[in-house]
Coordinates of C-alpha atoms and ligand atoms in Angstrom, one line a residue:
X212 CA -25.1 -120.5 275.6
X213 CA -28.0 -123.0 275.3
X214 CA -28.0 -126.5 276.6
X215 CA -27.5 -127.9 273.0
X216 CA -23.7 -127.5 273.3
X217 CA -23.6 -129.6 276.5
X218 CA -22.3 -126.7 278.5
X219 CA -24.6 -124.8 280.9
X220 CA -25.9 -121.6 279.5
X221 CA -24.2 -118.5 280.9
X222 CA -25.5 -115.0 281.1
X223 CA -23.7 -112.3 279.1
X224 CA -23.7 -108.6 279.6
X225 CA -22.5 -105.9 277.2
X226 CA -22.2 -102.3 278.2
X227 CA -23.4 -99.9 275.5
X228 CA -21.6 -96.5 275.6
X229 CA -23.9 -93.5 275.1
X230 CA -22.0 -90.3 276.0
X231 CA -25.2 -88.8 277.5
X232 CA -27.1 -92.0 278.3
X233 CA -30.2 -93.1 276.6
X234 CA -32.9 -91.0 278.2
X235 CA -33.7 -88.1 276.0
X236 CA -33.4 -85.6 278.9
X237 CA -30.9 -87.6 281.1
X238 CA -28.1 -85.2 280.3
X239 CA -30.1 -82.4 282.0
X240 CA -30.2 -83.9 285.5
X241 CA -28.0 -81.9 287.8
X242 CA -26.0 -85.0 288.7
X243 CA -25.4 -86.1 285.1
X244 CA -22.1 -85.9 283.4
X245 CA -22.9 -84.4 280.0
X246 CA -19.7 -82.8 278.7
X247 CA -17.1 -85.5 278.6
X248 CA -18.1 -87.4 275.5
X249 CA -14.8 -86.5 273.8
X250 CA -12.7 -87.0 276.8
X251 CA -10.7 -90.2 276.3
X252 CA -9.9 -90.4 280.0
X253 CA -13.6 -90.3 280.9
X254 CA -14.5 -93.0 278.3
X255 CA -11.7 -95.1 279.7
X256 CA -13.1 -94.6 283.3
X257 CA -16.4 -95.9 282.1
X258 CA -14.8 -98.9 280.4
X259 CA -12.9 -99.6 283.6
X260 CA -16.1 -99.5 285.7
X261 CA -17.7 -101.9 283.3
X262 CA -14.6 -104.1 283.5
X263 CA -14.9 -104.0 287.3
X264 CA -18.5 -105.3 286.7
X265 CA -17.1 -108.2 284.6
X266 CA -19.1 -107.1 281.6
X267 CA -18.3 -109.2 278.5
X268 CA -17.7 -106.1 276.4
X269 CA -17.8 -102.3 276.1
X270 CA -19.8 -101.3 273.0
X271 CA -19.4 -98.3 270.7
X272 CA -22.4 -97.7 268.4
X273 CA -22.1 -95.4 265.5
X274 CA -23.9 -93.4 262.8
X275 CA -22.4 -91.6 259.8
X276 CA -24.6 -88.5 259.7
X277 CA -26.2 -86.1 262.2
X278 CA -28.5 -83.2 262.5
X279 CA -29.6 -80.7 265.2
X280 CA -33.0 -82.5 265.6
X281 CA -31.2 -85.2 267.6
X282 CA -30.9 -82.7 270.5
X283 CA -34.4 -83.5 271.6
X284 CA -34.4 -87.3 271.1
X285 CA -30.8 -88.4 271.7
X286 CA -27.9 -86.0 272.4
X287 CA -25.5 -89.0 272.4
X288 CA -26.1 -89.4 268.7
X289 CA -25.9 -85.7 267.9
X290 CA -22.2 -85.7 268.1
X291 CA -19.9 -88.6 269.1
X292 CA -16.3 -89.8 269.1
X293 CA -15.2 -92.0 266.2
X294 CA -15.3 -95.6 267.5
X295 CA -12.0 -97.0 266.3
X296 CA -10.1 -94.1 267.6
X297 CA -11.7 -94.3 271.1
X298 CA -11.4 -98.1 271.1
X299 CA -7.7 -98.0 270.3
X300 CA -7.3 -95.7 273.4
X301 CA -9.3 -97.7 275.9
X302 CA -7.7 -100.9 274.6
X303 CA -4.4 -100.1 276.3
X304 CA -6.0 -99.1 279.6
X305 CA -8.2 -102.1 280.1
X306 CA -7.2 -105.7 280.4
X307 CA -10.1 -108.1 280.1
X308 CA -13.3 -106.5 278.8
X309 CA -14.1 -106.9 275.1
X310 CA -14.3 -103.9 272.9
X311 CA -17.0 -103.6 270.2
X312 CA -16.8 -101.2 267.4
X313 CA -19.7 -100.5 265.0
X314 CA -18.9 -100.1 261.3
X315 CA -21.3 -100.0 258.4
X316 CA -20.2 -101.9 255.3
X317 CA -22.2 -99.5 253.1
X318 CA -19.5 -96.9 253.7
X319 CA -16.4 -98.9 254.3
X320 CA -14.1 -101.0 252.0
X321 CA -13.5 -104.5 253.2
X322 CA -9.7 -104.1 253.1
X323 CA -9.8 -101.0 255.2
X324 CA -12.3 -102.6 257.7
X325 CA -10.3 -105.8 258.0
X326 CA -7.1 -103.8 258.8
X327 CA -8.8 -101.7 261.4
X328 CA -10.5 -104.7 263.2
X329 CA -7.4 -106.9 262.9
X330 CA -5.2 -104.1 264.3
X331 CA -7.6 -103.4 267.1
X332 CA -7.6 -107.1 268.0
X333 CA -3.8 -107.0 268.2
X334 CA -3.8 -103.9 270.3
X335 CA -6.2 -105.3 272.8
X336 CA -4.8 -108.8 272.7
X337 CA -7.9 -110.6 271.4
X338 CA -10.8 -108.6 272.8
X339 CA -12.1 -106.9 269.6
X340 CA -15.4 -107.2 268.0
X341 CA -17.0 -105.7 264.9
X342 CA -20.7 -104.7 265.0
X343 CA -22.1 -104.9 261.4
X344 CA -24.9 -102.4 260.8
X345 CA -26.4 -101.4 257.5
X346 CA -27.1 -97.9 258.6
X347 CA -29.8 -96.1 260.5
X348 CA -29.4 -92.7 258.9
X349 CA -29.6 -92.5 255.1
X350 CA -28.1 -89.0 255.2
X351 CA -24.8 -90.8 255.4
X352 CA -24.8 -91.0 251.6
X353 CA -24.3 -87.3 251.4
X354 CA -21.1 -87.6 253.5
X355 CA -19.6 -90.3 251.3
X356 CA -20.0 -88.9 247.8
X357 CA -23.0 -91.1 247.1
X358 CA -26.2 -90.1 245.5
X359 CA -28.2 -92.5 247.6
X360 CA -28.0 -94.7 250.7
X361 CA -29.4 -97.6 248.8
X362 CA -32.4 -99.7 249.6
X363 CA -32.3 -102.5 252.2
X364 CA -31.7 -105.2 249.6
X365 CA -28.7 -103.4 248.1
X366 CA -27.2 -102.7 251.5
X367 CA -27.6 -106.3 252.7
X368 CA -26.3 -107.7 249.5
X369 CA -23.2 -105.6 249.9
X370 CA -22.9 -106.5 253.6
X371 CA -23.1 -110.2 252.9
X372 CA -20.3 -110.0 250.3
X373 CA -18.4 -107.6 252.5
X374 CA -18.3 -109.9 255.6
X375 CA -17.2 -112.9 253.6
X376 CA -14.3 -111.0 252.1
X377 CA -13.3 -109.6 255.5
X378 CA -13.1 -113.1 256.9
X379 CA -10.9 -114.2 254.1
X380 CA -8.7 -111.2 254.6
X381 CA -8.4 -112.0 258.3
X382 CA -7.4 -115.5 257.2
X383 CA -4.9 -114.4 254.5
X384 CA -2.0 -114.9 257.0
X385 CA -1.8 -118.4 258.6
X386 CA -1.1 -118.3 262.3
X387 CA 2.4 -119.7 261.8
X388 CA 3.3 -117.7 258.8
X389 CA 6.1 -115.9 260.7
X390 CA 9.4 -117.7 261.0
X391 CA 11.6 -114.8 262.1
X392 CA 14.7 -116.9 262.1
X393 CA 17.5 -114.4 262.4
X394 CA 20.1 -117.1 261.7
X395 CA 18.7 -118.1 258.3
X396 CA 17.2 -114.7 257.5
X397 CA 13.8 -116.3 256.8
X398 CA 11.2 -113.9 258.2
X399 CA 8.0 -115.4 256.8
X400 CA 6.9 -118.5 255.0
X401 CA 5.5 -117.2 251.8
X402 CA 3.4 -120.3 251.3
X403 CA 1.4 -119.3 254.4
X404 CA 0.4 -115.9 253.1
X405 CA -2.5 -116.1 250.8
X406 CA -4.1 -113.8 248.3
X407 CA -7.9 -113.4 248.4
X408 CA -8.6 -112.9 244.7
X409 CA -12.2 -112.0 245.3
X410 CA -14.3 -110.9 242.4
X411 CA -18.0 -110.2 243.3
X412 CA -20.9 -108.0 242.6
X413 CA -19.6 -105.1 244.8
X414 CA -15.9 -105.8 245.4
X415 CA -12.7 -106.9 243.6
X416 CA -10.1 -107.6 246.3
X417 CA -6.8 -109.2 245.7
X418 CA -5.2 -109.4 249.2
X419 CA -3.4 -110.5 251.2
X420 CA -4.1 -108.3 254.2
X421 CA -1.0 -106.5 255.5
X422 CA -1.8 -107.3 259.1
X423 CA -1.0 -110.6 260.8
X424 CA -3.9 -112.8 261.6
X425 CA -5.9 -111.4 264.5
X426 CA -5.2 -113.0 268.0
X427 CA -8.8 -114.3 268.0
X428 CA -8.5 -115.6 264.4
X429 CA -11.6 -113.7 263.6
X430 CA -12.6 -110.9 265.9
X431 CA -16.1 -111.5 267.3
X432 CA -18.8 -110.5 264.9
X433 CA -21.9 -108.7 266.2
X434 CA -24.9 -107.7 264.2
X435 CA -27.9 -105.4 264.8
X436 CA -31.0 -105.2 262.7
X437 CA -34.6 -106.4 262.5
X438 CA -35.6 -107.4 259.0
X439 CA -35.6 -110.9 257.3
X440 CA -32.3 -110.1 255.6
X441 CA -30.8 -108.9 258.9
X442 CA -31.8 -112.2 260.6
X443 CA -30.2 -114.2 257.8
X444 CA -27.0 -112.2 258.0
X445 CA -27.0 -112.5 261.8
X446 CA -27.8 -116.2 261.8
X447 CA -25.1 -116.9 259.2
X448 CA -22.3 -114.6 260.4
X449 CA -22.8 -113.2 263.9
X450 CA -21.5 -114.5 267.2
X451 CA -23.7 -112.0 269.1
X452 CA -26.9 -110.4 268.0
X453 CA -28.0 -107.0 269.3
X454 CA -31.7 -107.6 269.3
X455 CA -34.5 -105.0 269.3
X456 CA -36.9 -107.1 271.4
X457 CA -38.6 -105.4 274.3
X458 CA -41.0 -108.2 275.5
X459 CA -40.3 -111.8 276.6
X460 CA -42.6 -113.1 273.9
X461 CA -40.9 -111.1 271.2
X462 CA -37.4 -112.1 272.5
X463 CA -38.4 -115.8 272.6
X464 CA -39.8 -115.7 269.0
X465 CA -36.7 -113.8 267.8
X466 CA -34.3 -116.1 269.5
X467 CA -36.0 -119.2 268.2
X468 CA -36.1 -117.8 264.7
X469 CA -32.4 -116.9 264.8
X470 CA -31.4 -120.3 266.2
X471 CA -33.5 -122.1 263.5
X472 CA -31.9 -120.1 260.8
X473 CA -28.4 -120.7 262.2
X474 CA -29.0 -124.4 262.2
X475 CA -30.0 -124.2 258.6
X476 CA -26.7 -122.5 257.9
X477 CA -25.0 -125.4 259.5
X478 CA -24.0 -123.6 262.6
X479 CA -24.4 -124.6 266.2
X480 CA -27.3 -122.4 267.3
X481 CA -26.2 -122.5 270.9
X482 CA -23.1 -120.6 270.0
X483 CA -25.0 -117.4 269.3
X484 CA -25.6 -114.9 272.1
X485 CA -28.7 -112.9 271.7
X486 CA -28.5 -109.7 273.7
X487 CA -31.3 -107.1 273.5
X488 CA -30.7 -103.5 274.7
X489 CA -31.9 -102.7 278.1
X490 CA -31.9 -99.4 280.1
X491 CA -32.3 -100.2 283.8
X492 CA -33.3 -97.1 285.8
X493 CA -32.0 -98.4 289.1
X494 CA -31.7 -97.1 292.7
X495 CA -31.3 -98.6 296.1
X496 CA -35.1 -98.8 296.6
X497 CA -37.9 -99.2 294.1
X498 CA -39.4 -96.0 295.4
X499 CA -36.2 -94.1 294.7
X500 CA -36.0 -95.6 291.2
X501 CA -39.5 -94.4 290.4
X502 CA -38.7 -91.0 291.7
X503 CA -35.7 -90.9 289.5
X504 CA -37.8 -92.0 286.4
X505 CA -40.2 -89.1 287.2
X506 CA -37.4 -86.6 287.6
X507 CA -35.9 -87.6 284.3
X508 CA -39.2 -87.3 282.5
X509 CA -40.0 -83.9 284.0
X510 CA -36.9 -82.6 282.1
X511 CA -38.2 -83.7 278.7
X512 CA -38.9 -80.8 276.4
X513 CA -42.2 -81.2 274.6
X514 CA -42.6 -80.1 271.0
X515 CA -44.9 -77.3 271.9
X516 CA -42.0 -75.6 273.7
X517 CA -41.5 -72.3 272.0
X518 CA -37.7 -72.5 272.2
X519 CA -37.8 -75.3 269.6
X520 CA -40.5 -73.9 267.4
X521 CA -42.5 -77.1 267.9
X522 CA -46.0 -77.6 266.7
X523 CA -49.2 -76.8 268.5
X524 CA -49.8 -79.7 271.0
X525 CA -53.5 -79.4 270.4
X526 CA -53.1 -80.3 266.8
X527 CA -54.5 -83.8 266.0
X528 CA -56.0 -85.0 262.8
X529 CA -57.3 -88.5 262.6
X530 CA -55.3 -90.3 260.0
X531 CA -52.9 -93.2 259.7
X532 CA -51.3 -93.9 263.0
X533 CA -47.7 -93.4 261.8
X534 CA -46.5 -91.2 264.6
X535 CA -44.8 -94.1 266.4
X536 CA -42.7 -94.8 263.3
X537 CA -41.4 -91.3 262.9
X538 CA -38.3 -92.1 264.9
X539 CA -39.0 -89.4 267.4
X540 CA -38.5 -86.6 264.9
X541 CA -40.1 -83.2 265.4
X542 CA -43.7 -83.4 266.4
X543 CA -43.3 -86.7 268.2
X544 CA -43.2 -85.3 271.8
X545 CA -46.7 -84.0 272.1
X546 CA -50.3 -85.0 272.7
X547 CA -51.1 -84.8 269.0
X548 CA -48.6 -87.5 268.2
X549 CA -49.7 -89.6 271.2
X550 CA -53.3 -89.2 270.1
X551 CA -52.5 -90.5 266.7
X552 CA -50.6 -93.4 268.1
X553 CA -53.3 -94.6 270.6
X554 CA -56.2 -93.6 268.3
X555 CA -57.9 -91.4 270.9
X556 CA -58.0 -87.6 270.8
X557 CA -56.2 -86.5 274.0
X558 CA -55.2 -83.1 272.7
X559 CA -57.7 -81.1 274.9
X560 CA -56.5 -82.8 278.1
X561 CA -54.4 -81.4 280.8
X562 CA -51.2 -83.3 281.4
X563 CA -52.2 -83.8 285.1
X564 CA -55.6 -85.3 284.3
X565 CA -56.0 -88.9 285.4
X566 CA -57.0 -91.3 282.7
X567 CA -60.4 -92.6 283.4
X568 CA -61.7 -96.1 282.7
X569 CA -63.7 -94.9 279.6
X570 CA -60.6 -93.4 278.0
X571 CA -58.6 -96.4 278.9
X572 CA -61.1 -98.7 277.3
X573 CA -61.1 -96.6 274.1
X574 CA -57.3 -96.9 273.6
X575 CA -56.1 -99.2 270.8
X576 CA -53.7 -102.1 271.6
X577 CA -50.7 -99.8 271.4
X578 CA -52.3 -97.4 273.9
X579 CA -53.2 -100.3 276.3
X580 CA -49.6 -101.5 276.1
X581 CA -48.5 -98.0 277.0
X582 CA -50.7 -98.2 280.1
X583 CA -49.0 -101.5 281.1
X584 CA -45.6 -99.8 280.5
X585 CA -46.5 -97.0 282.8
X586 CA -47.7 -99.4 285.5
X587 CA -44.5 -101.5 285.3
X588 CA -42.3 -98.4 285.5
X589 CA -44.2 -96.3 288.1
X590 CA -46.8 -98.5 289.8
X591 CA -49.5 -96.1 288.7
X592 CA -52.7 -97.6 287.2
X593 CA -56.1 -96.5 285.9
X594 CA -58.4 -96.1 288.8
X595 CA -55.6 -96.9 291.2
X596 CA -54.8 -95.1 294.4
X597 CA -52.0 -93.3 292.7
X598 CA -53.8 -92.5 289.4
X599 CA -52.2 -92.8 286.0
X600 CA -52.3 -89.4 284.2
X601 CA -52.1 -88.2 280.7
X602 CA -48.6 -87.1 281.5
X603 CA -47.6 -90.6 282.4
X604 CA -48.9 -91.9 279.1
X605 CA -47.2 -89.2 277.1
X606 CA -43.8 -90.0 278.8
X607 CA -44.2 -93.7 278.1
X608 CA -44.8 -92.8 274.5
X609 CA -41.7 -90.6 274.4
X610 CA -39.4 -92.8 276.4
X611 CA -39.7 -95.8 274.2
X612 CA -37.1 -98.5 274.0
X613 CA -36.5 -101.1 276.6
X614 CA -36.6 -99.5 280.0
X615 CA -37.0 -101.2 283.4
X616 CA -37.4 -99.2 286.6
X617 CA -36.7 -100.7 290.0
X618 CA -34.3 -101.7 292.8
X619 CA -31.4 -104.1 292.2
X620 CA -33.5 -107.0 293.0
X621 CA -36.2 -106.0 290.5
X622 CA -33.6 -105.5 287.8
X623 CA -32.0 -108.8 288.6
X624 CA -35.4 -110.5 288.5
X625 CA -36.1 -109.0 285.1
X626 CA -32.8 -110.1 283.7
X627 CA -33.2 -113.6 285.1
X628 CA -36.8 -113.9 283.8
X629 CA -35.7 -113.2 280.2
X630 CA -32.7 -115.5 280.5
X631 CA -34.6 -118.4 282.0
X632 CA -37.5 -118.0 279.4
X633 CA -34.9 -118.3 276.6
X634 CA -35.9 -114.8 275.4
X635 CA -32.2 -113.7 275.6
X636 CA -28.8 -114.7 276.7
X637 CA -28.3 -111.5 278.6
X638 CA -28.5 -107.8 277.6
X639 CA -26.7 -104.9 276.2
X640 CA -27.0 -102.6 279.3
X641 CA -27.4 -98.9 278.7
X642 CA -27.5 -96.1 281.2
X643 CA -30.2 -93.5 281.3
X644 CA -27.6 -91.0 282.2
X645 CA -23.9 -91.1 283.3
X646 CA -22.0 -91.8 285.5
X647 CA -24.1 -92.7 288.4
X648 CA -26.4 -95.2 286.7
X649 CA -23.4 -97.3 285.4
X650 CA -21.8 -97.3 288.9
X651 CA -25.1 -98.2 290.6
X652 CA -25.6 -101.1 288.1
X653 CA -22.0 -102.4 288.8
X654 CA -22.2 -101.9 292.5
X655 CA -25.7 -103.2 293.2
X656 CA -27.1 -105.2 290.3
X657 CA -24.0 -107.2 289.2
X658 CA -23.4 -108.5 292.8
X659 CA -27.1 -109.6 292.9
X660 CA -26.7 -111.4 289.6
X661 CA -23.5 -113.0 290.9
X662 CA -25.2 -114.0 294.2
X663 CA -27.8 -115.8 292.2
X664 CA -25.1 -117.7 290.3
X665 CA -26.2 -116.2 287.0
X666 CA -23.2 -114.0 286.2
X667 CA -19.4 -114.5 286.4
X668 CA -17.6 -113.3 289.5
X669 CA -14.3 -113.2 287.7
X670 CA -13.2 -113.3 284.1
X671 CA -12.0 -116.8 283.3
X672 CA -10.7 -116.1 279.9
X673 CA -8.5 -113.5 278.3
X674 CA -10.2 -112.9 275.0
X675 CA -13.7 -111.8 274.1
X676 CA -14.2 -115.2 272.4
X677 CA -13.4 -116.9 275.7
X678 CA -15.8 -114.7 277.6
X679 CA -18.5 -115.7 275.2
X680 CA -17.6 -119.4 275.2
X681 CA -16.6 -119.3 271.5
X682 CA -13.8 -121.3 269.9
X683 CA -11.1 -119.7 267.9
X684 CA -11.8 -120.3 264.3
X685 CA -9.4 -122.5 262.4
X686 CA -7.9 -120.6 259.4
X687 CA -9.6 -121.9 256.3
X688 CA -6.2 -122.2 254.6
X689 CA -4.8 -124.3 257.4
X690 CA -7.9 -126.4 257.3
X691 CA -7.4 -126.9 253.5
X692 CA -3.7 -127.9 254.2
X693 CA -4.7 -130.5 256.8
X694 CA -7.4 -132.1 254.6
X695 CA -4.9 -132.2 251.7
X696 CA -2.4 -134.0 254.0
X697 CA -5.0 -136.5 255.0
X698 CA -5.7 -137.5 251.4
Ligands
LIG715 C1 -30.7 -102.9 268.2 C2 -30.2 -102.1 267.0 C3 -29.1 -101.3 267.0 C4 -28.6 -100.6 265.9 N1 -27.5 -99.9 266.0 C5 -27.1 -99.2 264.9 C6 -26.0 -98.3 264.9 O1 -25.3 -98.2 265.9 N2 -25.7 -97.6 263.8 C7 -26.4 -97.7 262.7 O2 -26.1 -97.1 261.7 N3 -27.5 -98.5 262.6 C8 -27.9 -99.2 263.7 N4 -29.0 -100.0 263.6 C9 -29.7 -100.0 262.3 C10 -29.4 -101.2 261.5 O3 -28.1 -101.2 261.1 C11 -30.3 -101.2 260.2 O4 -29.9 -100.2 259.3 C12 -31.7 -100.9 260.5 O5 -32.2 -101.7 261.6 C13 -32.5 -101.2 259.2 O6 -32.3 -102.6 258.8 P1 -33.3 -103.7 259.2 O7 -34.5 -103.4 258.4 O8 -32.6 -105.0 258.8 O9 -33.5 -103.6 260.6 C14 -29.4 -100.7 264.7 C15 -30.5 -101.5 264.6 C16 -30.9 -102.2 265.7 C17 -32.2 -103.1 265.6

């Protein structure tokens, strides 16, 4: 957390579970495990490896719709295990690591979500967290008897109301509501069980919840999003933000903005952990890591591949540069889309052609940033000894997101630089493919972070709140009782 709270800041690491890793072709590597995404024992093994690495939490993302097109961009999203079910299983086979479950308020009821999260928090003895998302795939509407997904305003309005009701449901039992006095026959103190009686724009909820108050009081709240509304929701409600930043500047701006908003909401801004996603491609040496990055990319299927009926890679029409925003749908993985994005026609080029200084100079800022990305990941540069090719640029375009390639020292340097610049409080670590990349991170990078005094060597707390340095919230009913007594 930041220095404002008086305590020294500490680095936090989440592990984000993707059944096939984050690299679009990672699952195709011969050494990758790509068929155990529904195997509870395997998911448990991963959580146990992350726990060995003293990660703060193991994180299940989620979406509520799918389609075959995900096979080219992200097979982990294509089909996935339901998070609460998997979380309930790993909860009993791990001891310390937090467990984050993603649930979208657009398609849940608050009562139902409060029960699930409270029950999970009981099952794992205070290690549960709920990641609030408003939904990345609008096709979910079609799976929930809705005619539309709703625009961002409608979804965030519902999410705001939703989370405040869920908190009141978690609080509907005071911590000492149970008496369980067999001699007198008194089981509970009815005065310590409170209805919610919420009537709002989206929900009418009477309460109380039928689950005892969660061990953490309120399970840790995460939030992932980018817009103004998302920032407000995160700054008001979240203990952890899953940020989308991929540069230190962006991370710093985002963090400063969130902390400013949190202060305006009357919160201690230092109590919010801002954790962007990060895929480290790591090996014992930098050279081996770069070879691994090239091997992964060589397995990417471009959209001109006849097996997928892709478009002609030579097709490029000057027009609005929207390709980068097409969420990697069909037609994204080819030179036409790259050309649109960098505003230079590269469609006639051979993939092995080096990029000359003239072409480099003609690229727009996005294209120049892609050159920097290639240089950082591979060491190749325009006019350098190991020349940067069209293929390199294309792969940097396709393998977006937050990727860093290097040896354990490089990865630790990268994490440290962000942390010390105030651009993040750590990261949500993702693996390009499984299992080897998670193991290598835990065996080589975590000890380096520990050696530098940046990361815990042992868990000091039992609950996720304790890992994150967060207090257990006082039940608002108990608070009301105390202030009444004081009068
Ligand atoms: C880092 C990050 C992670 C996200 N993870 C998920 C997810 O697991 N499931 C989901 O449905 N949406 C996810 N989203 C999408 C958000 O919930 C949200 O719908 C989307 O970002 C649009 O809202 P915005 O304009 O506020 O960003 C994620 C967004 C970000 C930035």
